Coordinates of C-alpha atoms in Angstrom, one line a residue:
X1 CA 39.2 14.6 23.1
X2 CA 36.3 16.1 21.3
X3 CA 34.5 12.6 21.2
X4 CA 35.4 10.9 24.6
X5 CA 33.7 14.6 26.1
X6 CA 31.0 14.2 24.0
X7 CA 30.2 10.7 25.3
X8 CA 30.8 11.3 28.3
X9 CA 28.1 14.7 28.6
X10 CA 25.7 13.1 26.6
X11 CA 25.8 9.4 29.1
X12 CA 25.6 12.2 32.0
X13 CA 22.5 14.0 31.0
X14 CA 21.0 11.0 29.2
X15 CA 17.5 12.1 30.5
X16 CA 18.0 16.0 29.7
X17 CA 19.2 14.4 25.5
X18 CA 16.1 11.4 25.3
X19 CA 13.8 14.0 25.9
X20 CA 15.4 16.5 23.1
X21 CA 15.6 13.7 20.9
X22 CA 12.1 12.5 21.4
X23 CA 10.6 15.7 20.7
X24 CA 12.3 15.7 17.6
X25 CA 11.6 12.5 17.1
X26 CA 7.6 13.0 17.3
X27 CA 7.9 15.8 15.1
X28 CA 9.6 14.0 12.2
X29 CA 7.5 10.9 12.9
X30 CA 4.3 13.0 12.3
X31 CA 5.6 14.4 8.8
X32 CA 6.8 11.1 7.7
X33 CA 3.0 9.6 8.3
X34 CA 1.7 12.7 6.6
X35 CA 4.0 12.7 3.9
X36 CA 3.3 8.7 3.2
X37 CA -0.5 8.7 3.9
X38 CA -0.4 12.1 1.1
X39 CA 1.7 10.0 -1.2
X40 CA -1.0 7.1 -0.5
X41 CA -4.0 9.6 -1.7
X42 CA -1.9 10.6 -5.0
X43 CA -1.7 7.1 -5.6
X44 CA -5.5 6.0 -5.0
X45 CA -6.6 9.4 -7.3
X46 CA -4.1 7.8 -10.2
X47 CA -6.3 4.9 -9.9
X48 CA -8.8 6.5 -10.0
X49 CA -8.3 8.2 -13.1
X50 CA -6.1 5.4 -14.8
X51 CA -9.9 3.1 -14.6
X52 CA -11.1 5.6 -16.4
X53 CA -8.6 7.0 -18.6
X54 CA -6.1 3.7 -19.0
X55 CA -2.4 3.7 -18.5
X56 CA -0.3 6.7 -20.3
X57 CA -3.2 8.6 -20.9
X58 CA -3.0 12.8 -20.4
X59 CA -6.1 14.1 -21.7
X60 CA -9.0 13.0 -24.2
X61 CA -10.5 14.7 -26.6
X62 CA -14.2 14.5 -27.7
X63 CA -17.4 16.3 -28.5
X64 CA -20.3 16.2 -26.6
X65 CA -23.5 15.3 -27.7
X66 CA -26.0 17.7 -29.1
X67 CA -29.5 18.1 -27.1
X68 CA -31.9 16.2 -29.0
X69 CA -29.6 15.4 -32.0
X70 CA -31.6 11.8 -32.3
X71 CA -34.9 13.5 -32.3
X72 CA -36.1 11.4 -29.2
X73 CA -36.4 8.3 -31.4
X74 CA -37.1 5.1 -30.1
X75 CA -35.0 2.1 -31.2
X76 CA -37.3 0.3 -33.8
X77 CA -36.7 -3.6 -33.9
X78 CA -38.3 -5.7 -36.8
X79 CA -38.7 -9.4 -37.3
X80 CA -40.1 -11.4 -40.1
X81 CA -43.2 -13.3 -40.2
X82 CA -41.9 -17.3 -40.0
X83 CA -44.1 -21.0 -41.1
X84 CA -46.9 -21.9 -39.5
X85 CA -44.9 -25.3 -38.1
X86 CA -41.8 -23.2 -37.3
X87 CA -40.6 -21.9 -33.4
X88 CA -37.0 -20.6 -34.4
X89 CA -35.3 -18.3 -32.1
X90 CA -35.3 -14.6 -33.7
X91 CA -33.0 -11.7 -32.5
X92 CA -32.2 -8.6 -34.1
X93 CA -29.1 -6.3 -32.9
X94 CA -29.5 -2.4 -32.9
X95 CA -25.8 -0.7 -32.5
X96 CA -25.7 3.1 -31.4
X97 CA -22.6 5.4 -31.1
X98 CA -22.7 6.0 -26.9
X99 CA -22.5 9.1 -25.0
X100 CA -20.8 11.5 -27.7
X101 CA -21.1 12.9 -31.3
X102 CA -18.6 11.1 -33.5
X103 CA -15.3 12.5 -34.9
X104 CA -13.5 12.4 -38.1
X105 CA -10.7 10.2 -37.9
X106 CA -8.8 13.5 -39.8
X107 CA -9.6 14.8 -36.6
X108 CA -7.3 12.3 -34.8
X109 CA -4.6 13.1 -37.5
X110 CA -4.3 16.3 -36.6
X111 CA -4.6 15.9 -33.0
X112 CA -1.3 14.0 -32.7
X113 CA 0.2 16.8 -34.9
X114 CA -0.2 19.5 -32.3
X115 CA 3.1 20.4 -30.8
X116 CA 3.8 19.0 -27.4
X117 CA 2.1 15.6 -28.7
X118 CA 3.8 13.0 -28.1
X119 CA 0.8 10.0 -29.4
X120 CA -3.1 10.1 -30.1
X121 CA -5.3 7.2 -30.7
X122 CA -8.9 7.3 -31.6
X123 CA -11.7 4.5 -30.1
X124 CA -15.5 4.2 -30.5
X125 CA -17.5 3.4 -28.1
X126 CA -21.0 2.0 -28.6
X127 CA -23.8 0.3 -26.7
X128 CA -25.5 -2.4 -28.4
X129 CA -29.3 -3.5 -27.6
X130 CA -30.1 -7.0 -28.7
X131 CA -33.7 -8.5 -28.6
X132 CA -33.9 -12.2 -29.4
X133 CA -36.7 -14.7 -28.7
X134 CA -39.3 -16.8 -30.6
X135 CA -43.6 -16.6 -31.3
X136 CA -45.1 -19.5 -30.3
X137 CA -48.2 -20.3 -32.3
X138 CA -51.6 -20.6 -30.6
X139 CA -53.9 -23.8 -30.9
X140 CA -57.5 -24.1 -31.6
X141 CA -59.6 -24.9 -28.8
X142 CA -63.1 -26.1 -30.1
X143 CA -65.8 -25.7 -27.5
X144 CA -67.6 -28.7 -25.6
X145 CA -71.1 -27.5 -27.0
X146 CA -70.5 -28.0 -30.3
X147 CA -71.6 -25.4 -33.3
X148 CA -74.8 -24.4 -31.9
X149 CA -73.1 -21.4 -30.3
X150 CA -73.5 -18.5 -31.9
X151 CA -70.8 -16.0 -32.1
X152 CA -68.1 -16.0 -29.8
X153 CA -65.2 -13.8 -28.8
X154 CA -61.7 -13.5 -30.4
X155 CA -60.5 -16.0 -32.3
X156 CA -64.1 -17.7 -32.7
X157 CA -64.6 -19.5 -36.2
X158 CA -67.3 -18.1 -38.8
X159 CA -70.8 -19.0 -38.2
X160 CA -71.6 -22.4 -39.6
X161 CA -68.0 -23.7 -38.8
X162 CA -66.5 -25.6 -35.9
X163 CA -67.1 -23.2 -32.7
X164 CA -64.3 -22.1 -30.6
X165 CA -60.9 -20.2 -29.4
X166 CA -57.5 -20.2 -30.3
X167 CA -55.2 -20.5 -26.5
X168 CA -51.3 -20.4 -26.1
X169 CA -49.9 -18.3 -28.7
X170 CA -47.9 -15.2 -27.7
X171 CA -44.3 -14.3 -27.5
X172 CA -40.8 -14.3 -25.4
X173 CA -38.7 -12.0 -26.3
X174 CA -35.8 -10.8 -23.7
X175 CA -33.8 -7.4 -24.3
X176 CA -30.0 -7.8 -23.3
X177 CA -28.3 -4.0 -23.6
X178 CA -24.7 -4.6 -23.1
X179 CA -21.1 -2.0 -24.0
X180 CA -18.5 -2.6 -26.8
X181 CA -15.6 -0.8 -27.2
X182 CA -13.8 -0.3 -30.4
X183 CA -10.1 0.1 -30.2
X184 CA -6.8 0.9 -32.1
X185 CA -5.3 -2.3 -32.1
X186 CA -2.1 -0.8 -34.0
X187 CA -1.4 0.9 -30.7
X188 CA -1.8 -0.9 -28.0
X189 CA -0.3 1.7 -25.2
X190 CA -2.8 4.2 -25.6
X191 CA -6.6 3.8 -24.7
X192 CA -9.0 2.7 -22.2
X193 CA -8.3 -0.9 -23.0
X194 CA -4.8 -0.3 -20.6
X195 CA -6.5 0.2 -17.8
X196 CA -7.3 -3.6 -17.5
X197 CA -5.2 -6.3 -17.0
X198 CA -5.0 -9.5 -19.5
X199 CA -5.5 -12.3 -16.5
X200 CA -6.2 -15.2 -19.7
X201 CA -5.7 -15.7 -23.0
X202 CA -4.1 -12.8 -25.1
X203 CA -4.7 -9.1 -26.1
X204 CA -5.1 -8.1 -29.9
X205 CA -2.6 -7.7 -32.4
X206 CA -1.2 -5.0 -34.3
X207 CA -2.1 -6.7 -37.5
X208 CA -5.8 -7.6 -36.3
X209 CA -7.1 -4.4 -37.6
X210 CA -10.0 -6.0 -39.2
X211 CA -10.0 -10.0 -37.1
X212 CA -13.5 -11.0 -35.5
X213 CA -11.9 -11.0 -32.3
X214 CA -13.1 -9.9 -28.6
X215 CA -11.4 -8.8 -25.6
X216 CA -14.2 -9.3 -22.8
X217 CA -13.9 -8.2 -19.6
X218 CA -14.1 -10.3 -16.7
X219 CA -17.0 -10.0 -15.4
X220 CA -19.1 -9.4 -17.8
X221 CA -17.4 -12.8 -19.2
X222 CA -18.2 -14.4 -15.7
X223 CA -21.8 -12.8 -16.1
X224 CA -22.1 -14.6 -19.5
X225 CA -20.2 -17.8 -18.8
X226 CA -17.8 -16.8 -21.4
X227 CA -14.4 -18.6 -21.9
X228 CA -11.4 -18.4 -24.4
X229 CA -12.8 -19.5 -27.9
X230 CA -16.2 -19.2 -27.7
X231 CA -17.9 -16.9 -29.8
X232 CA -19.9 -13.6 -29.0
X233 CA -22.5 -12.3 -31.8
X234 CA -23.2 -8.9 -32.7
X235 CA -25.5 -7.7 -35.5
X236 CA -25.1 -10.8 -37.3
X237 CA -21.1 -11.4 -36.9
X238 CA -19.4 -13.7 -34.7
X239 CA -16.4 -12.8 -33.0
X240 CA -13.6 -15.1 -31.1
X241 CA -13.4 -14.7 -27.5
X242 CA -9.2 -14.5 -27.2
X243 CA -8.4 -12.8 -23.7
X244 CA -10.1 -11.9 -20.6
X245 CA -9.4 -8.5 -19.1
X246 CA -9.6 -7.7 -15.5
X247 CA -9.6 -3.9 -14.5
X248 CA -7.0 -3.1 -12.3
X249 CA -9.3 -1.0 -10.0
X250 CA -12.8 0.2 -10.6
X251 CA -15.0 -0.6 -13.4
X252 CA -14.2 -1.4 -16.9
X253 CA -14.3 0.9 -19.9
X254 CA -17.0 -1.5 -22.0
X255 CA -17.9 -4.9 -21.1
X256 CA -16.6 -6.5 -25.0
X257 CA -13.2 -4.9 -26.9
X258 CA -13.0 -5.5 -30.4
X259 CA -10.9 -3.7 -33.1
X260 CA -11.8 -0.3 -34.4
X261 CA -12.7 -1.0 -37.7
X262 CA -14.5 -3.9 -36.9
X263 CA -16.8 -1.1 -34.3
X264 CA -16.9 1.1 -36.9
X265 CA -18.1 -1.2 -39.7
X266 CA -20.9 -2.5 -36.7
X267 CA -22.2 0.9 -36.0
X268 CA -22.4 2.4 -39.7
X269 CA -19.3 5.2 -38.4
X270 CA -16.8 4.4 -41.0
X271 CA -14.1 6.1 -40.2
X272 CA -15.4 8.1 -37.2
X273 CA -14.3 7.9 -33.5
X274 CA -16.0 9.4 -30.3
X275 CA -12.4 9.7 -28.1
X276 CA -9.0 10.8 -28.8
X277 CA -6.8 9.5 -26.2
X278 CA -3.6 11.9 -25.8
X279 CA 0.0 11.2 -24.4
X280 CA 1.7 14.6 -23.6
X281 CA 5.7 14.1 -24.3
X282 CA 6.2 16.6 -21.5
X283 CA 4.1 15.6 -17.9
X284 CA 4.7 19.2 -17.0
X285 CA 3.2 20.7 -20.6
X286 CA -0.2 18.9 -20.5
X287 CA -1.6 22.5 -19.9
X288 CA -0.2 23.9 -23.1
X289 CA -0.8 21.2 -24.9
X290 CA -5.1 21.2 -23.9
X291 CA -4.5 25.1 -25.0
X292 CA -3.3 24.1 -28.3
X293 CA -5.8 21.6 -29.1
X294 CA -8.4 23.5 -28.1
X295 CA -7.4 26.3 -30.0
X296 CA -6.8 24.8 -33.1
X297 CA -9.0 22.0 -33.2
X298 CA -12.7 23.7 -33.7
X299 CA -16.2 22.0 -31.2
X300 CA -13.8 19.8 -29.4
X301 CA -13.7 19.0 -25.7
X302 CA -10.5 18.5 -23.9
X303 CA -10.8 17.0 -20.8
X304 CA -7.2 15.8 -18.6
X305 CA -6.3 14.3 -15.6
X306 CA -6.5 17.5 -13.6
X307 CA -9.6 18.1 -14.6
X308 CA -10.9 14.4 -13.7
X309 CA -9.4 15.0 -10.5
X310 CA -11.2 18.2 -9.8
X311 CA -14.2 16.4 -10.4
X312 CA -13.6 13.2 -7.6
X313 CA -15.2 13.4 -4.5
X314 CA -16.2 11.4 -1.2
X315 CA -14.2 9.7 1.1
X316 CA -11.2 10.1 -1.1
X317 CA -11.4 13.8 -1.8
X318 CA -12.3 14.5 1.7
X319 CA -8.9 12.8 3.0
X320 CA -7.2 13.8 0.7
X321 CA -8.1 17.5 1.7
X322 CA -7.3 16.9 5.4
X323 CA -3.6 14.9 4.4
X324 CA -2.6 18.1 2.5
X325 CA -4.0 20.7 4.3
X326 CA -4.9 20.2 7.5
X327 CA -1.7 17.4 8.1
X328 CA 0.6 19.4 6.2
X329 CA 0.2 22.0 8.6
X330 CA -0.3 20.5 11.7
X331 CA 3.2 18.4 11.0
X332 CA 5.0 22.0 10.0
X333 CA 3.4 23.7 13.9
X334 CA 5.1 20.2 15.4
X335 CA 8.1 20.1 13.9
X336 CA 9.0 24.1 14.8
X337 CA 7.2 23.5 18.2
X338 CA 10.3 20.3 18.5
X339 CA 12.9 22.6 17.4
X340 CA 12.2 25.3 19.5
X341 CA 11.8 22.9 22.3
X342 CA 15.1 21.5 22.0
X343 CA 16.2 25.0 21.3
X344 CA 15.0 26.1 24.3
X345 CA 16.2 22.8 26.5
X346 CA 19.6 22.9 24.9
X347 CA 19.9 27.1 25.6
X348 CA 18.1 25.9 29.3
X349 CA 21.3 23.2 29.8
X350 CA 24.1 25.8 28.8
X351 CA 22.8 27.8 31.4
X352 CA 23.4 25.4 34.4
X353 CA 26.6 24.5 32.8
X354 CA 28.0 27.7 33.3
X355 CA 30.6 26.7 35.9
X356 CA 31.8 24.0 33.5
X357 CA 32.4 26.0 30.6
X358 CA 33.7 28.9 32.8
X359 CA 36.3 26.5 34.0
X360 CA 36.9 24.9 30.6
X361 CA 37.7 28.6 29.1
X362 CA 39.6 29.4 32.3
X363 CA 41.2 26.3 31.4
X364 CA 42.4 27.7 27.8
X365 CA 39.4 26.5 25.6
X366 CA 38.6 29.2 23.1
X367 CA 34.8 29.8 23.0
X368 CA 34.8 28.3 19.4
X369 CA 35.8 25.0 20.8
X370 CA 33.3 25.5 23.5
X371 CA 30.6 26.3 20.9
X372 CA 31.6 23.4 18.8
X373 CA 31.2 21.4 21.6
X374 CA 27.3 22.2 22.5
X375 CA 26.4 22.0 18.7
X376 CA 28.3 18.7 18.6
X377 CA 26.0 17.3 21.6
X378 CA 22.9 19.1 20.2
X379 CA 23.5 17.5 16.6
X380 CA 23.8 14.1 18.4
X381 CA 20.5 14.5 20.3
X382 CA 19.0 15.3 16.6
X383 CA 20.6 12.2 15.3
X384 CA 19.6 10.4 17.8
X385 CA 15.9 11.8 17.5
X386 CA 15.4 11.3 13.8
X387 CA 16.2 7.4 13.9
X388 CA 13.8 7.2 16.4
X389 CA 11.2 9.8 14.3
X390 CA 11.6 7.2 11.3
X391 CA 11.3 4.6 13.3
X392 CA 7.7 5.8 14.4
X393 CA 7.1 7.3 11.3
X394 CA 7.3 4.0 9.1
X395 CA 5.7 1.9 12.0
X396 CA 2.5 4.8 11.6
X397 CA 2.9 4.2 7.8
X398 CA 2.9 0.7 8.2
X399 CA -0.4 0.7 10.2
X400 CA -1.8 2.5 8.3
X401 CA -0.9 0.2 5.2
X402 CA -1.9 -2.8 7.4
X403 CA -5.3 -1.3 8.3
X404 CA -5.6 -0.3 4.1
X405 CA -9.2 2.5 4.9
X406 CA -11.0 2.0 2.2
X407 CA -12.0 5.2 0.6
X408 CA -15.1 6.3 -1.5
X409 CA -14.6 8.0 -5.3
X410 CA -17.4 9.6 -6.6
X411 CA -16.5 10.6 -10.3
X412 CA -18.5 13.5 -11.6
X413 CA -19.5 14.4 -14.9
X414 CA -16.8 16.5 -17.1
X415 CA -16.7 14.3 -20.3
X416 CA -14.5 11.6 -21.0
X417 CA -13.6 8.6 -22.3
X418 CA -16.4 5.4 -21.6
X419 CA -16.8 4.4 -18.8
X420 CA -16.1 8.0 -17.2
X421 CA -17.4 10.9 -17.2
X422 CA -19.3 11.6 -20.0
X423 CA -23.0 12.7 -21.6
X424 CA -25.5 11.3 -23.5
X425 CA -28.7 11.8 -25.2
X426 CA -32.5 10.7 -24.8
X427 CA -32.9 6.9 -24.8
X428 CA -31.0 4.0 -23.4
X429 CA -28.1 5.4 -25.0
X430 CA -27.9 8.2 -23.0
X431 CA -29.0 6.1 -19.9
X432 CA -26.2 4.4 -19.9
X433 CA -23.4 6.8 -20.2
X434 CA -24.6 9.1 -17.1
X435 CA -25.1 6.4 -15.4
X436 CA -21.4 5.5 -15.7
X437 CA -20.8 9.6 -15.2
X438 CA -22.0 9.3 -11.6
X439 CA -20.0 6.0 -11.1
X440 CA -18.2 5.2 -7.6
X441 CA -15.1 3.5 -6.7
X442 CA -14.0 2.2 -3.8
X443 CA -10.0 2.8 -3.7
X444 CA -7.7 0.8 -0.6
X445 CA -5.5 3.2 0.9
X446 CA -1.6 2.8 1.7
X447 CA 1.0 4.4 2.9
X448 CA 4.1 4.3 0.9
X449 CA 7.2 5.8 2.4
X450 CA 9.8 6.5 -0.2
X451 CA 13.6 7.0 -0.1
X452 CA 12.8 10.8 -0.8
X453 CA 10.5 11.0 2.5
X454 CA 12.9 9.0 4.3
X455 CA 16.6 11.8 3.3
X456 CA 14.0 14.3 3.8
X457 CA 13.5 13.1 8.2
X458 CA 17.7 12.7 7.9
X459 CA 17.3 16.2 6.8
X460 CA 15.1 17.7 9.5
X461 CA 16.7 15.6 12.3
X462 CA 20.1 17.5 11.3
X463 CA 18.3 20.6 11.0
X464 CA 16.4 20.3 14.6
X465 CA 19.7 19.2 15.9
X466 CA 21.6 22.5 14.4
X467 CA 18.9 25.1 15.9
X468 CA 19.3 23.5 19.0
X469 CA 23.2 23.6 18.5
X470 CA 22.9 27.7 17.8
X471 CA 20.9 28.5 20.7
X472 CA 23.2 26.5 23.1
X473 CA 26.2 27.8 21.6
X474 CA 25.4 31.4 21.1
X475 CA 24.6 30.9 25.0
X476 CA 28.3 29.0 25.2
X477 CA 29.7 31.9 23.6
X478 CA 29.1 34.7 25.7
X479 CA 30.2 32.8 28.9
X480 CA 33.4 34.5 30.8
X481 CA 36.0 32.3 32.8
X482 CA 35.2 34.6 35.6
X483 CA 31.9 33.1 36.0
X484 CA 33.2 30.2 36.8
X485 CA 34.6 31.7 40.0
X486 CA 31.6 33.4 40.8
X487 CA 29.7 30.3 41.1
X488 CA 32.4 28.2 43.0
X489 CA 31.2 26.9 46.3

């Protein structure tokens, strides 16, 4: 009986129940968009951060560089004198620690000891300067007028000699400043080197702690028309090109990878690092955890994901702003505005039903059965109103998926690992990590709608549907049979 009434109201006032359901329905749809398009900015941020950070990172640790510490001293490059006869190719390769003072790897040690902890790495990044090139020797020019000139300008023989000038000599030297990263091979999870994808050959092994071998990123190894198995040079050693790395958004930390040892050895930092990479074993301790390392590790800087994200603007931040603020608010004024509407409609239809319910009681329903009745028909109308709400809700999302905006990341300067934020000092050194401080991304955004988002409309079409049921059957309720009979005609 309950049902076959039900159908039957609900196929009589169809109109009066679409347009309760599709207020609901616009409502829901407009915090399932929200919702997805918030959960799209999360994800674009974690992008953001993983370029700069790598996969399974929390926080890094490192010291910043001292104002000054190199005294403003120019590279110096040197090159022997060579044979009269001989036009060899000369190059010399200067290797500087980049962007921070270096730490003791004790200092990683006891890092990874701090409670809350769960793994620390140390890397090194550097930025190598290489200057090759060859002297060409000049050639004696001997004048038309033979030795009766007297004189002459540079280059001229002594008086008495063959009269003329030497033409052609000089030199061609090209500077080539590039970024190497050296990384804890033995752990392969943690570091910058995870924010890159291996698109050819193979990443390093564990037990290549001390192989000439290079990881080069990919366009760096387009750049340089590198392939698997040729060989890069640095400061006199030649390493193995064995994999290609593509960043999976962004820029990459360093444009070569080799093993830490092998950096350290390069740069004259034996057993130093310049970032501790940290893995939290709790997501939700990461504060206490920066605390504790701060506190009990002396000069360091601890810089995590939060604190990236504080430091991203643009297009991102800006949206990102609007989804969570001014969307999350706007869809929360909707939604109440749909529930009070259909309130309000569902109260409104009670009210010109009053000769049907004042019959029905007449008739020897109790006003519990009545009130059932109303909150049965107003829970349908929800029901009915939330399919359609996800319906438009993951079409929105979709759309906006389909569209993909792409947004703008500028990452500011708060120190961190290469490639991110970070300092430096005078000289090309320094150069070169603020310009990768100020770096921008460009990040696609989507929409993702998850099973969570999608319970959570279920939930608020029930919900709309049961305010609406109250109202209506709080009206229900108070009807009298004798109404009824006042309202016969």
């Amino acid at each position: 009986m309950f049902f076959t009434y039900l159908r039957r109201e609900l196929r009589r006032r169809r109109k009066a129940a679409l347009v309760v359901a599709s207020g609901l329905a616009l409502g829901i749809a407009l915090v399932i968009v929200v919702s997805s398009v918030s959960s799209g900015m999360e994800k674009a941020q974690g992008k953001v951060l993983q370029s700069l950070y790598g996969l399974g990172t929390d926080m890094t640790v490192t010291k910043a560089a001292q104002a000054g510490a190199d005294g403003g001293e120019r590279p110096r490059f040197q090159f022997d004198a060579q044979g009269n006869d001989s036009d060899e190719e000369q190059s010399s390769d200067r290797v500087m620690v980049q962007g921070f003072q270096t730490l003791s790897a004790a200092t990683v040690s006891k890092v990874g000891a701090q409670s809350g902890v769960s793994d620390a790495v140390g890397g090194l990044s550097l930025q190598v300067l290489k200057v090759s090139g060859q002297f060409r020797q000049g050639e004696f020019q001997q004048d038309q007028n033979g030795g009766d000139q007297q004189g002459g300008g540079p280059g001229a023989a002594p008086s008495g000699g063959p009269q003329g000038r030497v033409e052609g000599g000089g030199a061609d030297f090209d500077v080539n400043s590039y970024s190497v990263y050296g990384t804890d091979v033995t752990k392969p999870g943690l570091g910058p080197l995870t924010s890159s994808k291996i698109t050819s050959g193979r990443t390093f092994k564990t037990s290549e702690t001390a192989a000439e071998v290079v990881v080069a990123d990919s366009s760096y190894a387009k750049q340089k028309k590198l392939e698997l198995g040729d060989t890069v040079t640095i400061k006199g050693v030649k390493f193995e090109v064995i994999g290609i790395a593509t960043p999976d958004s962004g820029d990459a930390a360093a444009n070569l990878y080799i093993p830490l040892k092998q950096a350290q050895t390069l740069s004259d930092s034996k057993d130093k690092v310049t970032t501790i990479y940290v893995k939290a074993s709790d997501s939700q301790a990461i504060g206490a955890v920066k605390s504790a390392i701060q506190k009990n590790v002396d000069g360091t800087t601890v810089t995590t994901s939060a604190d990236l994200a504080d430091t991203v603007s643009g297009s991102l931040s800006t949206a990102s702003d609007l989804a969570s603020n001014v969307g999350k608010w706007l869809s929360i004024a909707v939604l109440v505005a749909a529930f009070l509407v259909a309130g309000l409609l569902t109260s409104s239809a009670v009210s010109r039903r009053v000769r049907e319910f004042g019959t029905l009681k007449a008739l020897g329903w109790k006003s519990g059965r009545v009130t059932r009745q109303v909150v049965g028909e107003a829970l349908v109308n929800g029901l009915v109103g939330g399919a359609l709400g996800i319906a438009l809700g993951l079409g929105g999302a979709y759309l906006v998926t389909a569209i993909s905006p792409t947004l703008r990341a500028d990452i500011g300067a708060t120190g961190g690992g290469p490639g991110g934020p970070g300092g430096g000092g005078p000289g090309p050194m320094g150069d070169a990590a603020r310009q990768a401080a100020t770096k921008a991304l460009d990040v696609a955004l989507t929409a993702p709608v998850s099973l969570a988002t999608i319970a959570m409309a279920v939930g608020l079409a029930v919900t709309g549907g049961l305010i609406a049921g109250a109202f209506g059957g709080w009206r229900a309720s108070r009807l009298r049979p004798a109404d009824a009979l006042r309202r016969v005609e």
